[in-house]
Short mmCIF file of C-alpha atoms in Angstrom, two decimals:
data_model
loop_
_atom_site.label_atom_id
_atom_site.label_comp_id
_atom_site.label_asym_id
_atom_site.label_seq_id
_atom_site.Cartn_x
_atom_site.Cartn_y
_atom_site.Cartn_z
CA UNK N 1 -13.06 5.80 -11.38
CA UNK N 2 -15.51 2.94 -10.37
CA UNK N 3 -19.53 3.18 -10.75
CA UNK N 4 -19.54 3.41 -6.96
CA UNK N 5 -17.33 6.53 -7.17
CA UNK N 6 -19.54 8.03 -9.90
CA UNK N 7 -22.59 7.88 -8.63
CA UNK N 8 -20.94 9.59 -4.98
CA UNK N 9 -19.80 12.05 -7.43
CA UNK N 10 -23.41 12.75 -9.05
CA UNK N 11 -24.61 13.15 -5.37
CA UNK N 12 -21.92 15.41 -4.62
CA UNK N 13 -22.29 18.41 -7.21
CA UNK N 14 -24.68 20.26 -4.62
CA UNK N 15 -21.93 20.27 -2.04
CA UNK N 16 -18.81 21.63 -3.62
CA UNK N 17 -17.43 22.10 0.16
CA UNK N 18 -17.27 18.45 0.04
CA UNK N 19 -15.70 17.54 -3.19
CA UNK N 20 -12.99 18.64 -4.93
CA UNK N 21 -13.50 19.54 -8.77
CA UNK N 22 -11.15 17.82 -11.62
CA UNK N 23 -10.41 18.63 -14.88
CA UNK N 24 -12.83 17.96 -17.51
CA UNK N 25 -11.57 15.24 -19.94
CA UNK N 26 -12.58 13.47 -23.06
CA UNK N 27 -10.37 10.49 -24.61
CA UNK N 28 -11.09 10.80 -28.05
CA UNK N 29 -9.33 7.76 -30.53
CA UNK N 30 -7.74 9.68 -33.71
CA UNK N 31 -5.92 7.04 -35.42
CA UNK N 32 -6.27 3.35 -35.37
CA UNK N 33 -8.85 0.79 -36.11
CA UNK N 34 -11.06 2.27 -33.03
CA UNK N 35 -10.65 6.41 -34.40
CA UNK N 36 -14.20 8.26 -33.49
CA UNK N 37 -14.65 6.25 -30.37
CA UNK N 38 -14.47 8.56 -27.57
CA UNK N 39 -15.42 8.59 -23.74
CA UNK N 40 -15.47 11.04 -21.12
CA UNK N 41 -13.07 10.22 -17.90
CA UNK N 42 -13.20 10.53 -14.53
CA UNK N 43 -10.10 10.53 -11.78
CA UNK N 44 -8.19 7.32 -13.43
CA UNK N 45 -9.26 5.26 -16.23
CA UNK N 46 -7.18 2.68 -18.38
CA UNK N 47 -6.72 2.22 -22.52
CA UNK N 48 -6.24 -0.38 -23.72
CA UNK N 49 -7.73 -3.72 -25.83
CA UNK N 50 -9.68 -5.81 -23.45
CA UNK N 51 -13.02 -5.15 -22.18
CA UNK N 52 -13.07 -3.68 -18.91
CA UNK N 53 -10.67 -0.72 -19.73
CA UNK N 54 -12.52 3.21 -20.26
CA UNK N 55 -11.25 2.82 -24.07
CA UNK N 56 -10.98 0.13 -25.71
CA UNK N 57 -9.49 0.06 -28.52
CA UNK N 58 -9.53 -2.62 -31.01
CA UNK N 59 -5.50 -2.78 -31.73
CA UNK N 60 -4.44 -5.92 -31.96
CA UNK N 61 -1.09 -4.18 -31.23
CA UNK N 62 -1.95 -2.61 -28.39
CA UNK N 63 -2.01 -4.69 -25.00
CA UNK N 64 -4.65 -5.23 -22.85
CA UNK N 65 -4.30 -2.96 -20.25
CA UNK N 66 -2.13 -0.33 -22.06
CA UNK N 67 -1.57 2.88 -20.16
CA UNK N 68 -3.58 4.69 -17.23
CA UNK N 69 -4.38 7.98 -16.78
CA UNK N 70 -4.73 9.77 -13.52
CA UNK N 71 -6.87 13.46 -14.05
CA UNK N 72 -6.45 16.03 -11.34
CA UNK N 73 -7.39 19.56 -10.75
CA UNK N 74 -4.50 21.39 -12.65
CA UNK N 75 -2.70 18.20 -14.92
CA UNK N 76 -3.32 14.78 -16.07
CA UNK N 77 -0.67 12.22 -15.15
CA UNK N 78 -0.19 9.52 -17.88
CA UNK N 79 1.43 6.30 -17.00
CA UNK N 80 2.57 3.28 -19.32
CA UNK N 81 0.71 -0.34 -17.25
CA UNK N 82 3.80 -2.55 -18.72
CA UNK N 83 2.92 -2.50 -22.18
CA UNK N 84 4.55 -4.52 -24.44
CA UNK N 85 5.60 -1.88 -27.23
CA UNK N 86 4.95 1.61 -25.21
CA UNK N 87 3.40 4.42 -24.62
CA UNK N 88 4.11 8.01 -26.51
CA UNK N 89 3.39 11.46 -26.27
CA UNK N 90 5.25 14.13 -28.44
CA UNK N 91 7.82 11.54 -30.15
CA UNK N 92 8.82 10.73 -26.28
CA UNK N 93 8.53 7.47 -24.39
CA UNK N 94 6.27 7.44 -21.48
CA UNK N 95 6.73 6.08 -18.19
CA UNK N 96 4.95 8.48 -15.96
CA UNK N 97 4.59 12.40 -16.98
CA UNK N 98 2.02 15.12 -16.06
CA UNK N 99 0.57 15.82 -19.66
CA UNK N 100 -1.22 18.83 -20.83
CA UNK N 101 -4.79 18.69 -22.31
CA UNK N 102 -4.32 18.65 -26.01
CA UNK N 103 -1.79 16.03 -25.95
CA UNK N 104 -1.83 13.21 -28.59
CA UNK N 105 -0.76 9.57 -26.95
CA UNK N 106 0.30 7.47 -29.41
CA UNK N 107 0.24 3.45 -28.34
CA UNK N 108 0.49 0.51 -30.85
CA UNK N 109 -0.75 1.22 -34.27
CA UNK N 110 -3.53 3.63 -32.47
CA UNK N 111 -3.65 7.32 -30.82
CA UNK N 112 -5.79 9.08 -28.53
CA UNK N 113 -6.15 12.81 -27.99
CA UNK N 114 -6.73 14.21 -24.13
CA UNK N 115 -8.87 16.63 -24.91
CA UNK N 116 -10.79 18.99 -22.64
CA UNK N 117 -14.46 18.56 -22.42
CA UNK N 118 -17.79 20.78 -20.70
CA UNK N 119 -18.77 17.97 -18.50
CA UNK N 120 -17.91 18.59 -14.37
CA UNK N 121 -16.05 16.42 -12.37
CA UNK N 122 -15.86 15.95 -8.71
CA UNK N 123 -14.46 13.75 -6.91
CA UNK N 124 -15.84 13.26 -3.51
CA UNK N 125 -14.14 14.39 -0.36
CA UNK N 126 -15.24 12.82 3.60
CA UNK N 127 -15.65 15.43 6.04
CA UNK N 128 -13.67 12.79 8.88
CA UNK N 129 -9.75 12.83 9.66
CA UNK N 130 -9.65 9.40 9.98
CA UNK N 131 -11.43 5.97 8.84
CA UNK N 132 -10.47 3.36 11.91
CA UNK N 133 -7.19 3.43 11.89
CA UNK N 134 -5.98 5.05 9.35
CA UNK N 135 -5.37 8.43 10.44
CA UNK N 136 -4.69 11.91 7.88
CA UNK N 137 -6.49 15.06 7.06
CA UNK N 138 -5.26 15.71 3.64
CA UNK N 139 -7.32 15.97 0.66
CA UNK N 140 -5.48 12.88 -0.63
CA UNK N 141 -7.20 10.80 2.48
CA UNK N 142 -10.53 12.83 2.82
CA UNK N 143 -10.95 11.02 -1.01
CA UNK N 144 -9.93 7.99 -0.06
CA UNK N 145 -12.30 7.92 3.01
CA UNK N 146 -14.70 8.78 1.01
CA UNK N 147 -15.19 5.74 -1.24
CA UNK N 148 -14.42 3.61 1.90
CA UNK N 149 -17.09 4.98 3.67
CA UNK N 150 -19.23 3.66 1.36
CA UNK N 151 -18.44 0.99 0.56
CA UNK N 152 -18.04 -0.50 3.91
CA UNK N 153 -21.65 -0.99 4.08
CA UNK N 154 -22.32 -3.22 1.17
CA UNK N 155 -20.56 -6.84 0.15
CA UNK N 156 -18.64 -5.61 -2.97
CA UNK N 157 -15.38 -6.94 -3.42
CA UNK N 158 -12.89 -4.31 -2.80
CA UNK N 159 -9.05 -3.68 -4.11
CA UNK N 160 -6.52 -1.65 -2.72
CA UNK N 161 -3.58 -0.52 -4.53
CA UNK N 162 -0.55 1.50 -3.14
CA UNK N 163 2.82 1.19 -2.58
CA UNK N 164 4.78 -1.01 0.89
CA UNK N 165 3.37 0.60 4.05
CA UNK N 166 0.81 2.72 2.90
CA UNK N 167 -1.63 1.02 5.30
CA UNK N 168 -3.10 -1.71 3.13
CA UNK N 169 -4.18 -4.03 5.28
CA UNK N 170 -5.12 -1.06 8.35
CA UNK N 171 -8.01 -0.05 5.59
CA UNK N 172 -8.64 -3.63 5.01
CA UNK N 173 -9.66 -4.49 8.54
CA UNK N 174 -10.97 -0.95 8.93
CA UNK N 175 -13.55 -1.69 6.76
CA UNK N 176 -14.54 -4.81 7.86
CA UNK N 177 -15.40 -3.38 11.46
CA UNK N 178 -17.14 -0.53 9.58
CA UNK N 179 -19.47 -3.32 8.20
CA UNK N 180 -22.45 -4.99 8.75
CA UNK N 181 -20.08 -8.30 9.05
CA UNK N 182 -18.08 -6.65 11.63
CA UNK N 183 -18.70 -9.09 14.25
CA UNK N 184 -17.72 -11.92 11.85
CA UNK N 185 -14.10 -12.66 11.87
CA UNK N 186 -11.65 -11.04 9.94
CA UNK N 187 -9.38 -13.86 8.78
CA UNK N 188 -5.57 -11.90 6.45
CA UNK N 189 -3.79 -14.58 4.15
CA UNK N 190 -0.56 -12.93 2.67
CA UNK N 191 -0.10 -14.54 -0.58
CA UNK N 192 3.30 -14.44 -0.99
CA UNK N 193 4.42 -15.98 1.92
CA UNK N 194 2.50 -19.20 0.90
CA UNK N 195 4.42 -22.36 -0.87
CA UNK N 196 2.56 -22.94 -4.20
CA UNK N 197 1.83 -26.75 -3.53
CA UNK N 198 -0.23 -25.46 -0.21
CA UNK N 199 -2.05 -22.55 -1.18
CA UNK N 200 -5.00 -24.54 -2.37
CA UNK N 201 -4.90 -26.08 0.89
CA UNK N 202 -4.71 -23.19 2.24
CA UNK N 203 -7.49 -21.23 0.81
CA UNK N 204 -10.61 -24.15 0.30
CA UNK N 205 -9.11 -26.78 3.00
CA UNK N 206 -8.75 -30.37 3.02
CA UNK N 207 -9.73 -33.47 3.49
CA UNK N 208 -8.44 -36.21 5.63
CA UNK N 209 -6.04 -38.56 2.70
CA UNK N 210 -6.31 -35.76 0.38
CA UNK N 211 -2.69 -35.90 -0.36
CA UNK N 212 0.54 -37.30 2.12
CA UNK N 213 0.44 -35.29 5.63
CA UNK N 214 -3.50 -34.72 5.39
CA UNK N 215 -4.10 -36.84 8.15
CA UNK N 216 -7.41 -35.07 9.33
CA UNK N 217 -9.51 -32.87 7.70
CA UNK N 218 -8.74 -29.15 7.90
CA UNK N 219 -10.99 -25.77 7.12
CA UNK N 220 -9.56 -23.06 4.92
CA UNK N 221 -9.26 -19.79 5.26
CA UNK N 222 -12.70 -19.04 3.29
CA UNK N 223 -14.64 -21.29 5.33
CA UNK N 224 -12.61 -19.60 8.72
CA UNK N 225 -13.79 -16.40 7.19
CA UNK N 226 -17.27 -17.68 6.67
CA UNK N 227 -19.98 -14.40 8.05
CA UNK N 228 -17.13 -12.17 7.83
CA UNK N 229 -14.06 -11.06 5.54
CA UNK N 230 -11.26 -12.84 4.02
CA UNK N 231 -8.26 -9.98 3.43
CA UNK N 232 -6.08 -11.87 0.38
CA UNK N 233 -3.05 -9.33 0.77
CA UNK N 234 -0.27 -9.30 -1.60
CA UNK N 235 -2.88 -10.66 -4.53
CA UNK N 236 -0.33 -10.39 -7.34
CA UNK N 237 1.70 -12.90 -5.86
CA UNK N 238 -0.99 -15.82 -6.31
CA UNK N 239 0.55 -18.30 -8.75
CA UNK N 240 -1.06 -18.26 -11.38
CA UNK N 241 -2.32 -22.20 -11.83
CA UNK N 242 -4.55 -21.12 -8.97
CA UNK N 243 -6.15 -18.03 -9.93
CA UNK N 244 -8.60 -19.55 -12.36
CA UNK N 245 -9.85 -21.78 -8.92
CA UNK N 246 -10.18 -18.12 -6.84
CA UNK N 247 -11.97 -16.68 -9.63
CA UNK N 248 -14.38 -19.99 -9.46
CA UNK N 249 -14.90 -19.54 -5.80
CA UNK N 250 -15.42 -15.82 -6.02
CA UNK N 251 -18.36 -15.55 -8.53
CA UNK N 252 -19.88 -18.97 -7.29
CA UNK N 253 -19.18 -18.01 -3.81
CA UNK N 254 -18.74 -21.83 -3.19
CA UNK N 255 -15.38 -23.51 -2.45
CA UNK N 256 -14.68 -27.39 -2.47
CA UNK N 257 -12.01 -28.06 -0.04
CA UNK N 258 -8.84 -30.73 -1.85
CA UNK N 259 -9.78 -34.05 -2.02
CA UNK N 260 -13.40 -33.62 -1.45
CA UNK N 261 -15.91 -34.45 -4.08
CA UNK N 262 -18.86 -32.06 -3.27
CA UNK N 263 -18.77 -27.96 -3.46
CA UNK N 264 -19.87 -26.24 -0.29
CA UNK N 265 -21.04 -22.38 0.07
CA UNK N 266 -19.42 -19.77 1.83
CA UNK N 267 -20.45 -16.30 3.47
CA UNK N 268 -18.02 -14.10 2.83
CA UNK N 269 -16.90 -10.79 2.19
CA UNK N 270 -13.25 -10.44 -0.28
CA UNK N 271 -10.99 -7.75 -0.08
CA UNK N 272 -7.77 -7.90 -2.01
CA UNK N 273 -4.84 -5.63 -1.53
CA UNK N 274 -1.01 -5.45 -3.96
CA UNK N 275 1.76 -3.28 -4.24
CA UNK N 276 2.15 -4.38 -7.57
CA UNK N 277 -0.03 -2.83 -10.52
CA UNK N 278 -2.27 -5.90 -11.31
CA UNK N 279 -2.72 -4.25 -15.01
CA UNK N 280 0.98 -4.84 -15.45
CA UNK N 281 0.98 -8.38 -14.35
CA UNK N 282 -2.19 -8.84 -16.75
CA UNK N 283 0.30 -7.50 -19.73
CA UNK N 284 2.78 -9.51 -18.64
CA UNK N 285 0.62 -12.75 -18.73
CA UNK N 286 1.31 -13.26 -14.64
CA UNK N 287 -2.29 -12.34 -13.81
CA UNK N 288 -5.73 -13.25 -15.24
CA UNK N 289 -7.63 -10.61 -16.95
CA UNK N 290 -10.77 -12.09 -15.55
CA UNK N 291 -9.98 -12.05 -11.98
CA UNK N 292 -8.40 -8.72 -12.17
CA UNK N 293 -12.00 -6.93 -12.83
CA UNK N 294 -13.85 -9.18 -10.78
CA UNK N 295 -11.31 -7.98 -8.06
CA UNK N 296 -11.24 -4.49 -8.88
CA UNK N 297 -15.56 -4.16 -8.42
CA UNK N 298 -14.25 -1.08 -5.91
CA UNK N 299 -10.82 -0.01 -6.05
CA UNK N 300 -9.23 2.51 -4.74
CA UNK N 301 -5.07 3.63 -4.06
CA UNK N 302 -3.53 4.69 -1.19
CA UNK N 303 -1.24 7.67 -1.29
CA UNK N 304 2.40 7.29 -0.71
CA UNK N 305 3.44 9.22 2.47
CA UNK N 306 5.35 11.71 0.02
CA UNK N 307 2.08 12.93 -1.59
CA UNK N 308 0.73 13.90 1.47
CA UNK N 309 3.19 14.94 4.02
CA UNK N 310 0.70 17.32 5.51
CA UNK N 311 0.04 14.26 7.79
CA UNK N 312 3.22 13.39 8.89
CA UNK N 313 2.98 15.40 12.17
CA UNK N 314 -0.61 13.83 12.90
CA UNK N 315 0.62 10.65 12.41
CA UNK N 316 3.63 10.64 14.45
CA UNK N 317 2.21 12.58 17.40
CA UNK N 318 -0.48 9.10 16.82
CA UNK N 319 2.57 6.48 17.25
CA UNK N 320 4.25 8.93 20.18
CA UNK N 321 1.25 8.91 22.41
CA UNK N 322 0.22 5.61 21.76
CA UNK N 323 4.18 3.75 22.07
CA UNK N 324 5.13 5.69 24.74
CA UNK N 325 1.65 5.63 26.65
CA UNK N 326 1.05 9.45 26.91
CA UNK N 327 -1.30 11.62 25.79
CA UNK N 328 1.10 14.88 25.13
CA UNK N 329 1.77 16.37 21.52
CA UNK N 330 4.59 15.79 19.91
CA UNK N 331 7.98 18.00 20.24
CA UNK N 332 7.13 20.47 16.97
CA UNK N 333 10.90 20.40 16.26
CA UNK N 334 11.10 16.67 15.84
CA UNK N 335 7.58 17.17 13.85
CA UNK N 336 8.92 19.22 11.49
CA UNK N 337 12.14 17.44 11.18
CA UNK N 338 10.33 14.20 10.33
CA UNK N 339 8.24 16.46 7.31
CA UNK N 340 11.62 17.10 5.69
CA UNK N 341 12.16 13.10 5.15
CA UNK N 342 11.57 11.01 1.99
CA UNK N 343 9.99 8.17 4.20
CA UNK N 344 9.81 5.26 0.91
CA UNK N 345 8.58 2.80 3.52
CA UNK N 346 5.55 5.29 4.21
CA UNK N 347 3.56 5.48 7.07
CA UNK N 348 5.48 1.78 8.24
CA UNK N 349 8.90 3.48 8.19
CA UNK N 350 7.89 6.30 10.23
CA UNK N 351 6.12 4.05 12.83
CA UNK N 352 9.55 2.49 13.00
CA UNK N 353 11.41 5.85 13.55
CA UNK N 354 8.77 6.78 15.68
CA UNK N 355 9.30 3.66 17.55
CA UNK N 356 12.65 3.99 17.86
CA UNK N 357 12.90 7.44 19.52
CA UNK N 358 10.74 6.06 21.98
CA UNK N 359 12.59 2.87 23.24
CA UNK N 360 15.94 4.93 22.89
CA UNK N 361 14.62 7.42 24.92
CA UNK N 362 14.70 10.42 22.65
CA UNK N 363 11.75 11.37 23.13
CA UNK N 364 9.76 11.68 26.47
CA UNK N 365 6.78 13.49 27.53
CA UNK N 366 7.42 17.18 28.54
CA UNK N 367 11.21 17.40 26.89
CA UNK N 368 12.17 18.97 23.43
CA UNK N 369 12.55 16.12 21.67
CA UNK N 370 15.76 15.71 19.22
CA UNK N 371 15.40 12.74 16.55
CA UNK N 372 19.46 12.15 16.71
CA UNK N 373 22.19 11.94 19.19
CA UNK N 374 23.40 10.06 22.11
CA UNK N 375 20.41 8.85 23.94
CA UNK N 376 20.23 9.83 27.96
CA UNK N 377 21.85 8.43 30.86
CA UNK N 378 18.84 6.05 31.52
CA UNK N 379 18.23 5.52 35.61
CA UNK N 380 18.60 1.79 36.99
CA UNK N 381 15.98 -0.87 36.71
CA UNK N 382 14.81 -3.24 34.05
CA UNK N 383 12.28 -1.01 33.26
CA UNK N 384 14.48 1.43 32.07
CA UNK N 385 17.06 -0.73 30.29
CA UNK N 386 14.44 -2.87 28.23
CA UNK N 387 11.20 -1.26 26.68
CA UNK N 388 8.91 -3.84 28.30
CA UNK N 389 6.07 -1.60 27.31
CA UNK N 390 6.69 -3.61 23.45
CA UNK N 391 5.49 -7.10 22.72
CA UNK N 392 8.47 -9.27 22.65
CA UNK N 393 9.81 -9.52 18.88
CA UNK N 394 9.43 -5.54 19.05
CA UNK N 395 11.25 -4.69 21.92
CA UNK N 396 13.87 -7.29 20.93
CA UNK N 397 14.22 -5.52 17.65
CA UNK N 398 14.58 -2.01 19.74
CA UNK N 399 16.95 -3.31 22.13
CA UNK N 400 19.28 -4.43 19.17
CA UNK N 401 18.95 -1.06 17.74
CA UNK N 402 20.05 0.92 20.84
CA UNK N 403 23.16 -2.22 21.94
CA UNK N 404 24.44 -1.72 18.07
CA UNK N 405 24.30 1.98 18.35
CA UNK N 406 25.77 2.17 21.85
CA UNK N 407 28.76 0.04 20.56
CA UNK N 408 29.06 1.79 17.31
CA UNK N 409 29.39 5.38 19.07
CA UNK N 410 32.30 3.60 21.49
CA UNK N 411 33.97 1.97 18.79
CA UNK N 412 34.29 5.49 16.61
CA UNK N 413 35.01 7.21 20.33
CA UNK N 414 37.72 4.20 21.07
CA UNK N 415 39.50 4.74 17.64
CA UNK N 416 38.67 8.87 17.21
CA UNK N 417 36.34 8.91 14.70
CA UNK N 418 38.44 6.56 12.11
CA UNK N 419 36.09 4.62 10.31
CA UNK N 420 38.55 1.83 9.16
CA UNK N 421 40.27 1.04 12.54
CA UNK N 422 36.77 1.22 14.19
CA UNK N 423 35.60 -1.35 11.46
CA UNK N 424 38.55 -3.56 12.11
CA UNK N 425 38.35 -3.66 15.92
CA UNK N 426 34.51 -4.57 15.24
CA UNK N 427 35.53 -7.41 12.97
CA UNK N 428 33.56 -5.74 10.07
CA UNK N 429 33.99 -4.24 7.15
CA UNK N 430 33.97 -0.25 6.65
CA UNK N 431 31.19 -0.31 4.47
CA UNK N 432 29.30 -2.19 7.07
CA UNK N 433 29.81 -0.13 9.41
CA UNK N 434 28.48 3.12 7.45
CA UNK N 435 25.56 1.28 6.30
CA UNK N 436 24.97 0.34 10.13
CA UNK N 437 25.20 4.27 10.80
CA UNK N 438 22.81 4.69 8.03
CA UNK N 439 20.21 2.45 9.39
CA UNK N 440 20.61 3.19 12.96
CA UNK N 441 19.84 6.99 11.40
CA UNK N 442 22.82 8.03 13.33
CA UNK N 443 25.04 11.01 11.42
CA UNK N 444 28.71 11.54 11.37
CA UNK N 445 28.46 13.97 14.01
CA UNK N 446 25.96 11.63 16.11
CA UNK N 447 29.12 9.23 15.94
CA UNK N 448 31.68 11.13 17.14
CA UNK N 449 33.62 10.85 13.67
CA UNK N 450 36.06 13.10 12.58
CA UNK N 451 36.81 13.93 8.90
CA UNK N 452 39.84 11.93 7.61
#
């Protein structure tokens, strides 16, 4: 847990309706250059051997950022960060396992004990649904709101960890207009859709000659961000010849665009977002140690959608009324359909399915909604046929959906539910075809097909 976290906790232990108490936990070193060093944890903290980490221990053998561990109100979940020999607890190799208190971790030539300790923890809980965008009510986002809250209002560099479509980049800009710097632009890079030889380019600018195509001179995105915030999404996906330059330009807050011979300062306010763990990459030599904690001043993880499907409903009634333009609740059926789903794209994949329903016309204000089978006779009219509502790439995407299921249902209907002909007719294979039922979501029975 960051400083900033702490000192909401300290605040906090007045107002137990607003925070949510943790286990009490002391990571005490019994073996290993570091033994007698000890250190009392809150929420997550790291061990390993660089500065930085809750305990460091001073193991040559163990790596830098070695394991994390993640302390909640009934277990403590240990996780190996990529280490380079392992992590172990009672003789087994650890990935990721809840652990009891008591537990020796063994990593390198070095072992800690998780031992329980007197000290109270808390970890802060908002008493709001929703921060901008992001929309849940479960204790999982009430904690996350909380540290966003607060630190919305200052300039400290903020990271956000969590896995594809958790809604990295809706907190990213939902902080910015929750800051003082909200009327200052808001300028998203996505580093990993950037070709190495122009990212410098593309982060300080240019100069006109700089290099062959630099025929004028050009701003970056830090100086485009300049009185505002500069999202760097995907972070762990920086090459790494050019992180030692973004660490310059963070802690000098000056940049010096390629090509120019003078440094320049810059207004702005960084937050960085990966669905990678950064702590790995730092193992793995991908990622500077350095920039990682001047990254991580804040940090804070978004839940997967699986940890906190108490919010599922919310947020799909959210996507119905605002895709199909109503203000009506969501069928409950269809709610609690979508609560029995896995959803590993999170809160994006449901959107989608969400989406989908709508342009297929499965679900429509006032009617018990269904979230499979043959979609309605639609009445004439463009209107009807194409989901002009969406912006273009959108409701091309939707239309494609609903033409490839229409023809998949009268292919299986044309051939009586046999898979192969129906393939063969289509000029595709069979496994195509069932992976094209798969990710239309439709089901045998949706299809019309009969066992063989």
């Amino acid at each position: 847990m960051t400083e900033f976290e702490l000192d909401e906790t300290k605040r906090m232990d007045g107002d137990i309706g607003r925070a949510v108490r943790l286990l009490s936990v002391r990571l005490v070193a019994v073996d290993g250059p570091s033994r007698g060093t000890s250190v009392v944890v809150s929420h997550v903290a790291r061990v390993g051997s660089a500065e930085g980490n809750h305990l460091r221990l001073a193991d040559p053998t163990v790596s830098r950022v070695h394991c994390e561990l993640t302390v909640g109100t009934a277990a403590v979940t240990l996780r190996d960060a990529g280490s380079t020999n392992g992590t172990f607890a009672g003789g087994l190799s650890i990935v990721e396992a809840a652990v009891p208190l008591g537990t020796v971790v063994r990593i390198g030539h070095s072992a800690f004990r998780i031992e329980e300790c007197d000290e109270p923890t808390y970890v802060a809980l908002s008493a709001a649904t929703s921060f901008g965008e992001l929309v849940g009510s479960s204790l999982e986002m009430r904690a996350v709101y909380a540290v966003l809250e607060r630190v919305a209002s200052s300039d400290s560099t903020l990271l956000i960890q969590g896995e594809t479509g958790t809604g990295k980049d809706v907190a990213a800009r939902a902080v910015h207009e929750a800051s003082p710097r909200a009327r200052g632009p808001f300028v998203p890079i996505d580093c990993g859709a950037i070709p190495e030889h122009l990212f410098e380019s593309e982060l300080f600018g240019h100069v006109r000659g700089a290099f062959t195509g630099a025929v004028s001179n050009r701003k970056g995105v830090f100086e485009e961000a300049s009185g505002g915030t500069i999202f760097l999404d995907e972070i762990g996906e920086m090459p790494l010849s050019l992180q030692a330059k973004l660490l310059r330009a963070i802690e000098s807050r000056t940049i010096r665009r390629v090509g120019a011979s003078t440094a320049q300062p810059v207004d702005v306010r960084i937050v960085a977002a990966t669905n990678r763990s950064l702590a790995s990459c730092v193992n793995q030599g991908t990622f500077r140690e350095d920039l990682y904690y001047r990254l991580a001043v804040v940090e804070v993880t978004l839940p997967p959608l699986r940890a906190r499907k108490g919010d599922i409903a919310l947020l799909a009634t959210r996507f119905y009324q605002r895709l199909a333009g109503t203000a009506d609740v969501l069928d409950a059926a269809f709610a609690q359909k979508l609560e029995g789903r896995a959803f590993p794209g999170n809160v994006r994949e449901l959107k989608n399915v969400i989406e989908r329903a709508v342009a297929l016309g499965q679900v429509r204000p006032g009617q018990a909604a269904t979230p499979a089978g043959p979609a309605p006779v639609l009445p004439p009219g463009i209107e009807s046929l194409v989901p002009v509502h969406l912006p273009l790439k959108e409701a091309r995407d939707a239309w494609t959906a609903e033409f490839e299921s229409i023809y998949v249902r009268a292919m299986l209907k044309k051939t009586q539910g046999n898979m192969t002909r129906a393939a063969e007719l289509a000029g595709v294979s069979r496994r195509f075809l069932q992976r094209t039922l798969v990710r239309l979501g439709l089901s045998r029975e949706d299809a019309g097909e009969e066992d063989e």
